[in-house]
């Protein structure tokens, strides 16, 4: 391979042809050629030298040069030289200059030419992958059409025009199979800059895919008159979608269904017959949940905001419908609303209420030394614990039918006496377990709480300060399979909320000197500002609605 004047322009022509074929910048191809020719020259003159090749962008002239850097004390004699040596070549040379020596034209052997070709192809592939990444990186969340190129181990490789994408096996709808040449529509879920392998990852199972399909079929969604607020899918089987309209004259559900179901059927056909429930979104979680559990009827909803859990009571004959086949209906409703859902029948709830009534009645009979009628009367009036009886406003208790002020005072005195006895026993037990005075005297922890902590091995204020808030109050975590798992809190049975647990732990850390109180004030102010901003945004949404 001899680079002579006869084929100088040929280098530029080759670069231009490769650039057009791969749809990349011709300058990148020329740079790849320069790198490859420089590598070939180093294999001829010596790999230790800094030898570079340069192709003139207009004439195609190839210039091969050796570069040496001017330093005070050379460490590498192949790439560095002293100032005196440099001035012998170039009289006005100075430190940090580069001395460039032109090398004579050369013939590239077969091996050198092959090596140069490999370098060029590698550089071109890198440039092609970078171009593909830059083109698709801002298109995440879009739907793209492509043609199936091949299938590898269940993964579908899709030709998307100016690149290849991969549709992994777990991102395919169940029972879905594609053959070479089939047209496929999918969501661009992720675009990564990888050195090898595919960079564009597609999905047909993502909830966003369903939302984007509706955006294509429903002009009102595309124009932001209707908004899709939440989507939950069991791909290929069933899906639920919550929608809201910002125009009171447009029914969001009807617009998504279309005339005789034309719009929703187009989406269903694309998703291999997946049944889609379109639900009106509501800002009230309980109302939205009732809608989400359709077609089942809901008799009662109990919402626990602290632990993001909802208890739903349905008629006995509606239980199987509410749960759905293999729990599908309640699972999708849970995903859609973001809450854990407990479903029970009216008869189950009645049995539970009766059990709670009997338990509380027995508690008051034993602790207050009253007969069953008085205990039942207290429970019927909503009293659940001794603390409520002991510290409720006297007038409120005296207002109970059949009670007078003296009766109320006597009951409160008995309740306080019983609590003092229970607390004293709890404290004695905690001390027997080895709890330290600093934890006993810490403000905010009742004796029974201290006993519970001691039973779990938390005996010092330092050990308490190391606890996480959710360890005390309990809560839910998401497992690797995406399921929400209940974590029981150490003090959960005392109705401790996450906010109360956070306050106790932070106060313990402040008392121990681990945290600066000023930092807490700043954090509280920042949280208040963030909450205010969220409120403003929600207010703006309500105004639009």
Coordinates of N, CA and C in Angstrom, one line a residue, residues 1 36-37 39-40 43 108-122:
X1 N 0.9 -1.2 0.0 CA 0.0 0.0 0.0 C 0.9 1.2 0.0
X36 N -5.0 5.4 12.0 CA -4.6 4.1 11.5 C -3.3 4.2 10.8
X37 N -3.1 5.2 10.0 CA -1.8 5.4 9.2 C -0.7 5.7 10.2
X39 N -0.5 4.5 13.2 CA -0.2 3.3 13.9 C 0.7 2.4 13.0
X40 N 0.3 2.4 11.7 CA 1.1 1.6 10.7 C 2.5 2.2 10.6
X43 N 4.6 1.1 13.5 CA 5.1 -0.3 13.4 C 6.3 -0.4 12.5
X108 N 3.5 0.8 2.9 CA 2.8 0.0 4.0 C 2.7 -1.4 3.6
X109 N 3.2 -2.3 4.4 CA 3.1 -3.7 4.1 C 1.7 -4.2 4.3
X110 N 1.5 -5.5 3.9 CA 0.2 -6.1 4.0 C -0.4 -6.1 5.4
X111 N 0.5 -6.5 6.4 CA 0.1 -6.5 7.8 C -0.3 -5.1 8.3
X112 N 0.6 -4.2 8.0 CA 0.3 -2.8 8.4 C -0.9 -2.3 7.8
X113 N -1.2 -2.6 6.5 CA -2.4 -2.1 5.9 C -3.6 -2.8 6.5
X114 N -3.6 -4.0 6.9 CA -4.7 -4.7 7.5 C -4.9 -4.1 8.9
X115 N -3.9 -3.8 9.6 CA -4.0 -3.2 10.9 C -4.7 -1.8 10.8
X116 N -4.2 -1.1 9.8 CA -4.8 0.3 9.5 C -6.3 0.2 9.2
X117 N -6.7 -0.8 8.5 CA -8.1 -1.0 8.1 C -8.9 -1.3 9.4
X118 N -8.4 -2.2 10.3 CA -9.1 -2.5 11.5 C -9.3 -1.3 12.4
X119 N -8.2 -0.4 12.5 CA -8.3 0.8 13.3 C -9.4 1.7 12.7
X120 N -9.4 1.8 11.4 CA -10.4 2.7 10.7 C -11.8 2.2 11.0
X121 N -12.0 0.9 10.9 CA -13.4 0.3 11.1 C -13.8 0.5 12.5
X122 N -12.9 0.3 13.5 CA -13.2 0.5 14.9 C -13.6 1.9 15.2

